[in-house]
PDB file of C-alpha atoms and ligand atoms in Angstrom:
ATOM      1  CA  MET A   1     -68.454 -19.553 185.280  1.00  0.00           C
ATOM      2  CA  PHE A   2     -69.348 -21.109 188.925  1.00  0.00           C
ATOM      3  CA  GLY A   3     -66.414 -19.193 190.445  1.00  0.00           C
ATOM      4  CA  ILE A   4     -65.915 -15.994 192.147  1.00  0.00           C
ATOM      5  CA  ALA A   5     -68.402 -15.403 194.789  1.00  0.00           C
ATOM      6  CA  PHE A   6     -69.276 -17.945 196.983  1.00  0.00           C
ATOM      7  CA  THR A   7     -69.837 -19.459 200.545  1.00  0.00           C
ATOM      8  CA  VAL A   8     -68.315 -22.051 201.436  1.00  0.00           C
ATOM      9  CA  ILE A   9     -69.747 -23.369 204.919  1.00  0.00           C
ATOM     10  CA  ILE A  10     -68.504 -26.866 206.019  1.00  0.00           C
ATOM     11  CA  ILE A  11     -68.166 -28.793 209.395  1.00  0.00           C
ATOM     12  CA  GLY A  12     -65.570 -30.797 211.232  1.00  0.00           C
ATOM     13  CA  LEU A  13     -62.501 -33.147 210.639  1.00  0.00           C
ATOM     14  CA  ILE A  14     -61.244 -35.287 212.895  1.00  0.00           C
ATOM     15  CA  VAL A  15     -59.219 -38.300 211.895  1.00  0.00           C
ATOM     16  CA  SER A  16     -57.123 -40.583 213.366  1.00  0.00           C
ATOM     17  CA  ALA A  17     -54.188 -42.849 214.095  1.00  0.00           C
ATOM     18  CA  GLN A  18     -54.402 -45.534 216.209  1.00  0.00           C
ATOM     19  CA  ALA A  19     -50.929 -47.321 217.009  1.00  0.00           C
ATOM     20  CA  LEU A  20     -49.941 -43.903 219.116  1.00  0.00           C
ATOM     21  CA  PHE A  21     -50.449 -43.558 222.379  1.00  0.00           C
ATOM     22  CA  PRO A  22     -52.208 -40.583 223.465  1.00  0.00           C
ATOM     23  CA  GLU A  23     -49.027 -38.554 224.532  1.00  0.00           C
ATOM     24  CA  ASP A  24     -46.346 -39.576 222.126  1.00  0.00           C
ATOM     25  CA  PRO A  25     -44.769 -37.404 220.114  1.00  0.00           C
ATOM     26  CA  VAL A  26     -44.474 -37.819 216.541  1.00  0.00           C
ATOM     27  CA  PRO A  27     -41.532 -39.746 215.733  1.00  0.00           C
ATOM     28  CA  CYS A  28     -39.816 -36.756 214.655  1.00  0.00           C
ATOM     29  CA  LYS A  29     -37.700 -33.498 215.595  1.00  0.00           C
ATOM     30  CA  PHE A  30     -38.785 -30.122 215.143  1.00  0.00           C
ATOM     31  CA  GLY A  31     -37.861 -28.662 211.679  1.00  0.00           C
ATOM     32  CA  ASP A  32     -36.814 -32.072 210.572  1.00  0.00           C
ATOM     33  CA  GLY A  33     -39.406 -31.955 206.767  1.00  0.00           C
ATOM     34  CA  LYS A  34     -38.088 -35.438 205.446  1.00  0.00           C
ATOM     35  CA  CYS A  35     -39.282 -36.937 208.717  1.00  0.00           C
ATOM     36  CA  ILE A  36     -42.560 -35.188 208.826  1.00  0.00           C
ATOM     37  CA  ALA A  37     -43.314 -35.904 205.566  1.00  0.00           C
ATOM     38  CA  LYS A  38     -43.317 -39.548 205.648  1.00  0.00           C
ATOM     39  CA  PHE A  39     -44.643 -39.407 209.406  1.00  0.00           C
ATOM     40  CA  VAL A  40     -48.342 -37.515 207.348  1.00  0.00           C
ATOM     41  CA  ASN A  41     -47.782 -40.022 204.212  1.00  0.00           C
ATOM     42  CA  SER A  42     -47.772 -43.089 206.958  1.00  0.00           C
ATOM     43  CA  LEU A  43     -51.277 -41.209 207.931  1.00  0.00           C
ATOM     44  CA  PHE A  44     -52.699 -40.974 204.626  1.00  0.00           C
ATOM     45  CA  SER A  45     -51.785 -43.934 203.347  1.00  0.00           C
ATOM     46  CA  ARG A  46     -52.165 -46.185 206.470  1.00  0.00           C
ATOM     47  CA  ARG A  47     -54.415 -45.157 208.775  1.00  0.00           C
ATOM     48  CA  SER A  48     -56.879 -43.132 206.843  1.00  0.00           C
ATOM     49  CA  GLY A  49     -59.462 -45.253 207.415  1.00  0.00           C
ATOM     50  CA  GLU A  50     -59.754 -44.756 210.839  1.00  0.00           C
ATOM     51  CA  ALA A  51     -59.963 -41.579 213.162  1.00  0.00           C
ATOM     52  CA  ASP A  52     -57.314 -41.329 214.912  1.00  0.00           C
ATOM     53  CA  PRO A  53     -57.998 -39.730 218.840  1.00  0.00           C
ATOM     54  CA  SER A  54     -54.665 -39.386 220.024  1.00  0.00           C
ATOM     55  CA  LEU A  55     -53.902 -36.638 217.153  1.00  0.00           C
ATOM     56  CA  ASN A  56     -57.766 -35.325 216.995  1.00  0.00           C
ATOM     57  CA  LEU A  57     -58.350 -36.471 213.210  1.00  0.00           C
ATOM     58  CA  ARG A  58     -61.237 -37.752 212.655  1.00  0.00           C
ATOM     59  CA  ARG A  59     -61.862 -40.234 209.390  1.00  0.00           C
ATOM     60  CA  LEU A  60     -59.658 -39.034 206.377  1.00  0.00           C
ATOM     61  CA  ASP A  61     -61.048 -41.501 203.223  1.00  0.00           C
ATOM     62  CA  PRO A  62     -63.410 -40.987 203.080  1.00  0.00           C
ATOM     63  CA  LEU A  63     -64.241 -38.034 204.536  1.00  0.00           C
ATOM     64  CA  LYS A  64     -67.220 -36.627 205.701  1.00  0.00           C
ATOM     65  CA  VAL A  65     -67.690 -33.094 204.114  1.00  0.00           C
ATOM     66  CA  HIS A  66     -71.201 -31.013 205.620  1.00  0.00           C
ATOM     67  CA  ARG A  67     -71.774 -28.891 203.382  1.00  0.00           C
ATOM     68  CA  ILE A  68     -70.272 -27.069 200.176  1.00  0.00           C
ATOM     69  CA  VAL A  69     -72.181 -24.263 199.065  1.00  0.00           C
ATOM     70  CA  ILE A  70     -71.229 -22.423 195.477  1.00  0.00           C
ATOM     71  CA  GLU A  71     -73.141 -19.815 194.878  1.00  0.00           C
ATOM     72  CA  GLN A  72     -71.336 -17.221 191.327  1.00  0.00           C
ATOM     73  CA  PRO A  73     -73.482 -14.086 190.468  1.00  0.00           C
ATOM     74  CA  SER A  74     -73.585 -13.289 187.152  1.00  0.00           C
ATOM     75  CA  ASP A  75     -73.930 -10.107 184.695  1.00  0.00           C
ATOM     76  CA  SER A  76     -76.871 -10.953 183.663  1.00  0.00           C
ATOM     77  CA  GLY A  77     -77.988 -11.654 187.538  1.00  0.00           C
ATOM     78  CA  VAL A  78     -78.994 -15.185 187.096  1.00  0.00           C
ATOM     79  CA  GLY A  79     -75.999 -17.073 187.906  1.00  0.00           C
ATOM     80  CA  LEU A  80     -75.665 -20.424 189.149  1.00  0.00           C
ATOM     81  CA  THR A  81     -75.574 -21.800 192.921  1.00  0.00           C
ATOM     82  CA  LEU A  82     -74.453 -25.402 192.980  1.00  0.00           C
ATOM     83  CA  ASN A  83     -74.981 -26.817 196.426  1.00  0.00           C
ATOM     84  CA  PHE A  84     -73.597 -30.546 197.887  1.00  0.00           C
ATOM     85  CA  THR A  85     -74.509 -31.691 201.229  1.00  0.00           C
ATOM     86  CA  ASP A  86     -73.322 -34.622 203.583  1.00  0.00           C
ATOM     87  CA  ASN A  87     -71.078 -35.820 200.324  1.00  0.00           C
ATOM     88  CA  LEU A  88     -67.805 -37.589 201.196  1.00  0.00           C
ATOM     89  CA  MET A  89     -64.067 -36.684 199.683  1.00  0.00           C
ATOM     90  CA  TYR A  90     -62.790 -40.257 198.559  1.00  0.00           C
ATOM     91  CA  GLY A  91     -58.193 -39.689 197.667  1.00  0.00           C
ATOM     92  CA  ILE A  92     -56.631 -38.729 200.705  1.00  0.00           C
ATOM     93  CA  LYS A  93     -55.241 -41.891 201.428  1.00  0.00           C
ATOM     94  CA  ASP A  94     -53.526 -41.183 198.175  1.00  0.00           C
ATOM     95  CA  LEU A  95     -52.205 -37.511 198.718  1.00  0.00           C
ATOM     96  CA  ARG A  96     -48.545 -37.991 199.680  1.00  0.00           C
ATOM     97  CA  VAL A  97     -46.321 -34.846 200.892  1.00  0.00           C
ATOM     98  CA  VAL A  98     -43.646 -33.791 198.720  1.00  0.00           C
ATOM     99  CA  GLY A  99     -42.060 -31.496 200.954  1.00  0.00           C
ATOM    100  CA  VAL A 100     -41.785 -29.816 204.313  1.00  0.00           C
ATOM    101  CA  LYS A 101     -41.181 -26.448 205.550  1.00  0.00           C
ATOM    102  CA  GLY A 102     -41.169 -24.364 208.769  1.00  0.00           C
ATOM    103  CA  PHE A 103     -42.834 -26.966 212.029  1.00  0.00           C
ATOM    104  CA  GLY A 104     -39.254 -25.692 214.208  1.00  0.00           C
ATOM    105  CA  LYS A 105     -38.758 -24.516 217.234  1.00  0.00           C
ATOM    106  CA  ASN A 106     -40.092 -20.491 216.458  1.00  0.00           C
ATOM    107  CA  LEU A 107     -43.783 -22.184 215.546  1.00  0.00           C
ATOM    108  CA  SER A 108     -44.640 -18.251 214.591  1.00  0.00           C
ATOM    109  CA  GLU A 109     -42.726 -18.946 211.250  1.00  0.00           C
ATOM    110  CA  PRO A 110     -44.423 -19.865 208.272  1.00  0.00           C
ATOM    111  CA  HIS A 111     -45.443 -23.554 207.448  1.00  0.00           C
ATOM    112  CA  SER A 112     -45.645 -25.031 204.194  1.00  0.00           C
ATOM    113  CA  LEU A 113     -46.496 -28.786 202.997  1.00  0.00           C
ATOM    114  CA  LYS A 114     -46.536 -29.280 199.569  1.00  0.00           C
ATOM    115  CA  MET A 115     -48.435 -31.972 197.910  1.00  0.00           C
ATOM    116  CA  VAL A 116     -49.416 -34.492 195.326  1.00  0.00           C
ATOM    117  CA  GLY A 117     -52.625 -36.862 194.564  1.00  0.00           C
ATOM    118  CA  LYS A 118     -53.667 -39.308 192.179  1.00  0.00           C
ATOM    119  CA  THR A 119     -57.518 -38.559 192.254  1.00  0.00           C
ATOM    120  CA  LEU A 120     -60.131 -36.152 194.495  1.00  0.00           C
ATOM    121  CA  SER A 121     -63.947 -37.039 194.314  1.00  0.00           C
ATOM    122  CA  LEU A 122     -66.104 -35.575 196.405  1.00  0.00           C
ATOM    123  CA  VAL A 123     -69.377 -37.426 196.052  1.00  0.00           C
ATOM    124  CA  GLY A 124     -72.975 -37.505 197.534  1.00  0.00           C
ATOM    125  CA  PRO A 125     -75.877 -35.352 197.499  1.00  0.00           C
ATOM    126  CA  TYR A 126     -76.394 -32.069 195.196  1.00  0.00           C
ATOM    127  CA  LYS A 127     -78.573 -29.422 193.616  1.00  0.00           C
ATOM    128  CA  ILE A 128     -77.804 -26.828 191.142  1.00  0.00           C
ATOM    129  CA  ASN A 129     -79.289 -24.646 189.336  1.00  0.00           C
ATOM    130  CA  GLY A 130     -78.755 -21.685 187.228  1.00  0.00           C
ATOM    131  CA  LYS A 131     -76.509 -21.574 184.244  1.00  0.00           C
ATOM    132  CA  VAL A 132     -73.125 -23.079 182.993  1.00  0.00           C
ATOM    133  CA  LEU A 133     -71.543 -21.659 180.225  1.00  0.00           C
ATOM    134  CA  ILE A 134     -74.591 -19.725 178.667  1.00  0.00           C
ATOM    135  CA  LEU A 135     -76.601 -23.141 178.839  1.00  0.00           C
ATOM    136  CA  PRO A 136     -79.321 -22.778 181.945  1.00  0.00           C
ATOM    137  CA  ILE A 137     -78.533 -26.009 184.470  1.00  0.00           C
ATOM    138  CA  SER A 138     -81.195 -27.604 187.252  1.00  0.00           C
ATOM    139  CA  GLY A 139     -81.401 -30.344 189.000  1.00  0.00           C
ATOM    140  CA  SER A 140     -80.957 -32.513 192.332  1.00  0.00           C
ATOM    141  CA  GLY A 141     -78.931 -36.252 192.856  1.00  0.00           C
ATOM    142  CA  ASN A 142     -76.146 -37.184 193.414  1.00  0.00           C
ATOM    143  CA  SER A 143     -72.632 -36.291 192.194  1.00  0.00           C
ATOM    144  CA  ASN A 144     -69.088 -36.916 191.554  1.00  0.00           C
ATOM    145  CA  ILE A 145     -66.551 -34.548 191.001  1.00  0.00           C
ATOM    146  CA  THR A 146     -63.154 -36.211 190.683  1.00  0.00           C
ATOM    147  CA  MET A 147     -60.378 -34.175 190.245  1.00  0.00           C
ATOM    148  CA  SER A 148     -57.064 -35.723 188.726  1.00  0.00           C
ATOM    149  CA  ASN A 149     -52.959 -35.406 189.478  1.00  0.00           C
ATOM    150  CA  THR A 150     -53.508 -32.530 191.475  1.00  0.00           C
ATOM    151  CA  LYS A 151     -50.585 -30.743 192.992  1.00  0.00           C
ATOM    152  CA  SER A 152     -51.495 -28.385 196.234  1.00  0.00           C
ATOM    153  CA  VAL A 153     -49.583 -26.073 198.359  1.00  0.00           C
ATOM    154  CA  VAL A 154     -50.978 -25.825 201.917  1.00  0.00           C
ATOM    155  CA  ARG A 155     -49.015 -22.527 204.173  1.00  0.00           C
ATOM    156  CA  LEU A 156     -49.569 -21.928 207.414  1.00  0.00           C
ATOM    157  CA  SER A 157     -49.396 -19.778 210.013  1.00  0.00           C
ATOM    158  CA  GLY A 158     -49.811 -19.105 213.681  1.00  0.00           C
ATOM    159  CA  GLN A 159     -48.467 -17.723 216.940  1.00  0.00           C
ATOM    160  CA  PRO A 160     -48.416 -19.112 220.139  1.00  0.00           C
ATOM    161  CA  LEU A 161     -51.124 -19.606 222.308  1.00  0.00           C
ATOM    162  CA  GLU A 162     -50.656 -20.459 226.545  1.00  0.00           C
ATOM    163  CA  LYS A 163     -53.157 -22.731 227.568  1.00  0.00           C
ATOM    164  CA  ASP A 164     -52.359 -24.342 231.186  1.00  0.00           C
ATOM    165  CA  GLY A 165     -49.165 -23.641 231.283  1.00  0.00           C
ATOM    166  CA  GLU A 166     -48.381 -25.306 227.493  1.00  0.00           C
ATOM    167  CA  THR A 167     -47.852 -23.816 224.775  1.00  0.00           C
ATOM    168  CA  TYR A 168     -50.151 -24.390 221.724  1.00  0.00           C
ATOM    169  CA  LEU A 169     -49.526 -23.484 218.176  1.00  0.00           C
ATOM    170  CA  ASP A 170     -52.818 -21.066 217.087  1.00  0.00           C
ATOM    171  CA  VAL A 171     -52.955 -22.065 213.386  1.00  0.00           C
ATOM    172  CA  THR A 172     -54.395 -18.791 212.286  1.00  0.00           C
ATOM    173  CA  ASP A 173     -54.371 -18.359 208.928  1.00  0.00           C
ATOM    174  CA  LEU A 174     -54.324 -21.465 205.334  1.00  0.00           C
ATOM    175  CA  LYS A 175     -54.130 -20.651 202.465  1.00  0.00           C
ATOM    176  CA  LEU A 176     -53.948 -23.542 199.755  1.00  0.00           C
ATOM    177  CA  ASN A 177     -52.871 -23.161 195.913  1.00  0.00           C
ATOM    178  CA  MET A 178     -53.942 -26.096 194.152  1.00  0.00           C
ATOM    179  CA  LYS A 179     -54.275 -27.183 190.201  1.00  0.00           C
ATOM    180  CA  ALA A 180     -55.655 -30.556 188.947  1.00  0.00           C
ATOM    181  CA  GLU A 181     -54.924 -32.028 185.571  1.00  0.00           C
ATOM    182  CA  SER A 182     -58.105 -32.640 184.486  1.00  0.00           C
ATOM    183  CA  ILE A 183     -61.685 -33.251 185.974  1.00  0.00           C
ATOM    184  CA  SER A 184     -64.435 -34.754 185.313  1.00  0.00           C
ATOM    185  CA  PHE A 185     -68.376 -34.027 186.248  1.00  0.00           C
ATOM    186  CA  GLN A 186     -70.937 -36.444 186.565  1.00  0.00           C
ATOM    187  CA  PHE A 187     -74.492 -35.262 187.855  1.00  0.00           C
ATOM    188  CA  ALA A 188     -77.315 -37.788 188.209  1.00  0.00           C
ATOM    189  CA  ASN A 189     -81.010 -36.605 187.470  1.00  0.00           C
ATOM    190  CA  LEU A 190     -80.305 -33.337 186.269  1.00  0.00           C
ATOM    191  CA  PHE A 191     -83.733 -31.541 184.451  1.00  0.00           C
ATOM    192  CA  ASN A 192     -86.099 -33.828 186.808  1.00  0.00           C
ATOM    193  CA  GLY A 193     -85.018 -37.523 185.441  1.00  0.00           C
ATOM    194  CA  ASP A 194     -84.820 -36.288 181.920  1.00  0.00           C
ATOM    195  CA  LYS A 195     -81.982 -38.821 181.216  1.00  0.00           C
ATOM    196  CA  ALA A 196     -81.932 -37.242 177.628  1.00  0.00           C
ATOM    197  CA  LEU A 197     -81.653 -33.547 178.560  1.00  0.00           C
ATOM    198  CA  GLY A 198     -79.129 -34.901 181.408  1.00  0.00           C
ATOM    199  CA  ASP A 199     -76.730 -37.195 179.495  1.00  0.00           C
ATOM    200  CA  ASN A 200     -76.249 -34.013 177.094  1.00  0.00           C
ATOM    201  CA  MET A 201     -75.520 -31.482 179.862  1.00  0.00           C
ATOM    202  CA  ASN A 202     -72.954 -34.391 181.489  1.00  0.00           C
ATOM    203  CA  ALA A 203     -71.295 -34.852 178.054  1.00  0.00           C
ATOM    204  CA  PHE A 204     -71.060 -31.478 177.676  1.00  0.00           C
ATOM    205  CA  LEU A 205     -69.925 -30.044 180.659  1.00  0.00           C
ATOM    206  CA  ASN A 206     -66.806 -32.985 180.819  1.00  0.00           C
ATOM    207  CA  GLU A 207     -66.337 -31.558 177.096  1.00  0.00           C
ATOM    208  CA  ASN A 208     -65.664 -28.097 178.144  1.00  0.00           C
ATOM    209  CA  SER A 209     -63.877 -29.472 181.858  1.00  0.00           C
ATOM    210  CA  GLN A 210     -60.957 -27.608 181.886  1.00  0.00           C
ATOM    211  CA  ALA A 211     -62.579 -24.311 181.035  1.00  0.00           C
ATOM    212  CA  ILE A 212     -65.562 -24.819 183.896  1.00  0.00           C
ATOM    213  CA  TYR A 213     -62.508 -25.452 185.863  1.00  0.00           C
ATOM    214  CA  GLN A 214     -61.194 -22.467 185.269  1.00  0.00           C
ATOM    215  CA  GLU A 215     -64.174 -20.945 186.428  1.00  0.00           C
ATOM    216  CA  THR A 216     -64.915 -23.167 189.566  1.00  0.00           C
ATOM    217  CA  ARG A 217     -61.362 -23.250 190.490  1.00  0.00           C
ATOM    218  CA  ALA A 218     -61.395 -20.801 193.433  1.00  0.00           C
ATOM    219  CA  ALA A 219     -64.341 -22.163 195.084  1.00  0.00           C
ATOM    220  CA  LEU A 220     -63.311 -25.546 195.136  1.00  0.00           C
ATOM    221  CA  GLU A 221     -59.509 -24.473 196.309  1.00  0.00           C
ATOM    222  CA  ARG A 222     -61.593 -22.352 198.934  1.00  0.00           C
ATOM    223  CA  ALA A 223     -63.886 -25.959 199.779  1.00  0.00           C
ATOM    224  CA  PHE A 224     -60.456 -27.590 200.263  1.00  0.00           C
ATOM    225  CA  ARG A 225     -58.945 -24.536 202.102  1.00  0.00           C
ATOM    226  CA  GLY A 226     -61.945 -24.612 205.138  1.00  0.00           C
ATOM    227  CA  LEU A 227     -61.308 -28.930 204.519  1.00  0.00           C
ATOM    228  CA  PHE A 228     -57.641 -28.508 205.397  1.00  0.00           C
ATOM    229  CA  PHE A 229     -57.495 -25.919 208.205  1.00  0.00           C
ATOM    230  CA  GLY A 230     -60.376 -27.576 209.741  1.00  0.00           C
ATOM    231  CA  LEU A 231     -58.307 -30.293 210.369  1.00  0.00           C
ATOM    232  CA  ILE A 232     -55.175 -28.685 211.163  1.00  0.00           C
ATOM    233  CA  LYS A 233     -56.498 -26.087 213.483  1.00  0.00           C
ATOM    234  CA  GLY A 234     -57.378 -28.777 215.222  1.00  0.00           C
ATOM    235  CA  VAL A 235     -54.732 -31.186 215.336  1.00  0.00           C
ATOM    236  CA  PHE A 236     -52.425 -28.541 216.800  1.00  0.00           C
ATOM    237  CA  ALA A 237     -55.256 -27.179 219.472  1.00  0.00           C
ATOM    238  CA  HIS A 238     -55.112 -30.656 220.767  1.00  0.00           C
ATOM    239  CA  ARG A 239     -51.324 -31.260 221.703  1.00  0.00           C
ATOM    240  CA  PRO A 240     -49.332 -28.728 222.823  1.00  0.00           C
ATOM    241  CA  TYR A 241     -46.267 -27.801 220.159  1.00  0.00           C
ATOM    242  CA  ALA A 242     -43.264 -28.969 222.664  1.00  0.00           C
ATOM    243  CA  LYS A 243     -45.807 -32.841 222.609  1.00  0.00           C
ATOM    244  CA  LEU A 244     -45.801 -32.896 218.996  1.00  0.00           C
ATOM    245  CA  PHE A 245     -42.009 -33.210 218.413  1.00  0.00           C
ATOM    246  CA  GLN A 246     -39.209 -34.642 219.726  1.00  0.00           C
ATOM    247  CA  GLU A 247     -36.463 -33.220 221.720  1.00  0.00           C
ATOM    248  CA  GLU A 248     -33.088 -32.674 219.696  1.00  0.00           C
TER     249      GLU A 248
HETATM  250  C1  LIG B 301     -39.764 -16.790 214.575  1.00  0.00           C
HETATM  251  O1  LIG B 301     -40.455 -16.065 213.704  1.00  0.00           O
HETATM  252  C2  LIG B 301     -41.108 -15.006 213.428  1.00  0.00           C
HETATM  253  C3  LIG B 301     -41.632 -14.865 211.992  1.00  0.00           C
HETATM  254  O2  LIG B 301     -40.564 -15.237 210.995  1.00  0.00           O
HETATM  255  C4  LIG B 301     -40.040 -13.523 213.743  1.00  0.00           C
HETATM  256  O3  LIG B 301     -40.825 -12.778 213.677  1.00  0.00           O
HETATM  257  C5  LIG B 301     -39.648 -14.268 215.508  1.00  0.00           C
HETATM  258  O4  LIG B 301     -37.929 -12.620 215.456  1.00  0.00           O
HETATM  259  C6  LIG B 301     -38.745 -15.261 215.500  1.00  0.00           C
HETATM  260  N1  LIG B 301     -38.792 -15.534 216.935  1.00  0.00           N
HETATM  261  C7  LIG B 301     -36.972 -16.296 217.073  1.00  0.00           C
HETATM  262  C8  LIG B 301     -37.144 -16.215 218.998  1.00  0.00           C
HETATM  263  O5  LIG B 301     -36.357 -16.157 216.398  1.00  0.00           O
HETATM  264  C1  LIG B 302     -78.083 -23.529 198.397  1.00  0.00           C
HETATM  265  O1  LIG B 302     -77.542 -23.265 199.320  1.00  0.00           O
HETATM  266  C2  LIG B 302     -78.130 -21.824 199.391  1.00  0.00           C
HETATM  267  C3  LIG B 302     -77.604 -21.098 200.718  1.00  0.00           C
HETATM  268  O2  LIG B 302     -78.167 -22.512 202.367  1.00  0.00           O
HETATM  269  C4  LIG B 302     -78.983 -21.159 198.835  1.00  0.00           C
HETATM  270  O3  LIG B 302     -79.979 -19.838 199.544  1.00  0.00           O
HETATM  271  C5  LIG B 302     -79.405 -21.649 197.703  1.00  0.00           C
HETATM  272  O4  LIG B 302     -80.948 -21.680 197.356  1.00  0.00           O
HETATM  273  C6  LIG B 302     -79.535 -23.707 197.243  1.00  0.00           C
HETATM  274  N1  LIG B 302     -79.321 -23.677 195.747  1.00  0.00           N
HETATM  275  C7  LIG B 302     -79.492 -24.955 195.230  1.00  0.00           C
HETATM  276  C8  LIG B 302     -79.782 -24.845 194.073  1.00  0.00           C
HETATM  277  O5  LIG B 302     -80.267 -25.606 196.066  1.00  0.00           O
HETATM  278  C1  LIG B 303     -66.404 -40.989 191.295  1.00  0.00           C
HETATM  279  O1  LIG B 303     -65.614 -40.914 189.497  1.00  0.00           O
HETATM  280  C2  LIG B 303     -64.245 -41.692 189.713  1.00  0.00           C
HETATM  281  C3  LIG B 303     -63.754 -41.123 188.067  1.00  0.00           C
HETATM  282  O2  LIG B 303     -65.241 -41.154 187.092  1.00  0.00           O
HETATM  283  C4  LIG B 303     -64.285 -42.403 189.653  1.00  0.00           C
HETATM  284  O3  LIG B 303     -63.306 -43.682 189.175  1.00  0.00           O
HETATM  285  C5  LIG B 303     -64.866 -43.225 190.565  1.00  0.00           C
HETATM  286  O4  LIG B 303     -65.133 -44.890 191.299  1.00  0.00           O
HETATM  287  C6  LIG B 303     -66.113 -42.082 191.093  1.00  0.00           C
HETATM  288  N1  LIG B 303     -66.294 -42.814 192.542  1.00  0.00           N
HETATM  289  C7  LIG B 303     -67.760 -43.079 193.425  1.00  0.00           C
HETATM  290  C8  LIG B 303     -67.384 -43.530 194.661  1.00  0.00           C
HETATM  291  O5  LIG B 303     -68.479 -43.937 192.478  1.00  0.00           O
END
């Protein structure tokens, strides 16, 4: 339904880990996947509530999501647009890295992180107009889209970038594969606040959540991809690659 053609515009991410001094390396050696997983998990669980200037990270939980635009043309030309503006995403603190590859001395090699999450909720103002599974839908107000038991793999590729005599990892591409076991929708104030219509529509969306998720999955994945890309690129652009890790 929503899927396929969409635009995603997301501005900014900066998180924060306070216990590190700006020039401290992360406490891991190059390519030490277990250590890197542990370090990233501690960032998520203990420090996601604050920004971490030393890693060029903004507050991660909740994470400000400036704008997501989902545009879905349909055969009949009606389609659907769904916009989220100035939303907050909750749940990054419960993400856990369960596998790491790459991050060795050769920064041109592929890098990946495998993560599991409990819930990820996107909460805040929405605007929707169009059709969902053949039913007309319209409205604007506050929404809460919650994905449960997510599994994701983030793959990065990059190239060395020389700047002021130092080598940085310039992250050039990020691929995200994300699956949620279930998803729930809550749109307040649908149909100009018509409560009966709105309640019915929310019930309908949640009864058909798997079908709708299949249709929206690509768009949601795209939106999350944009978030992670900004975040990760920022971390590596901020500090020379060698200064992110400890020497042997
Ligand atoms: C680094 O990795 C890239 C991509 O896998 C490879 O093409 C290149 O030969 C490697 N460089 C070194 C010095 O091993
Ligand atoms: C969503 O945003 C796009 C791009 O700004 C706009 O063209 C569209 O009309 C918006 N849709 C709704 C329902 O507000
Ligand atoms: C969003 O919805 C989920 C699932 O219903 C709920 O657990 C969570 O508390 C809600 N979040 C907010 C900020 O309302």
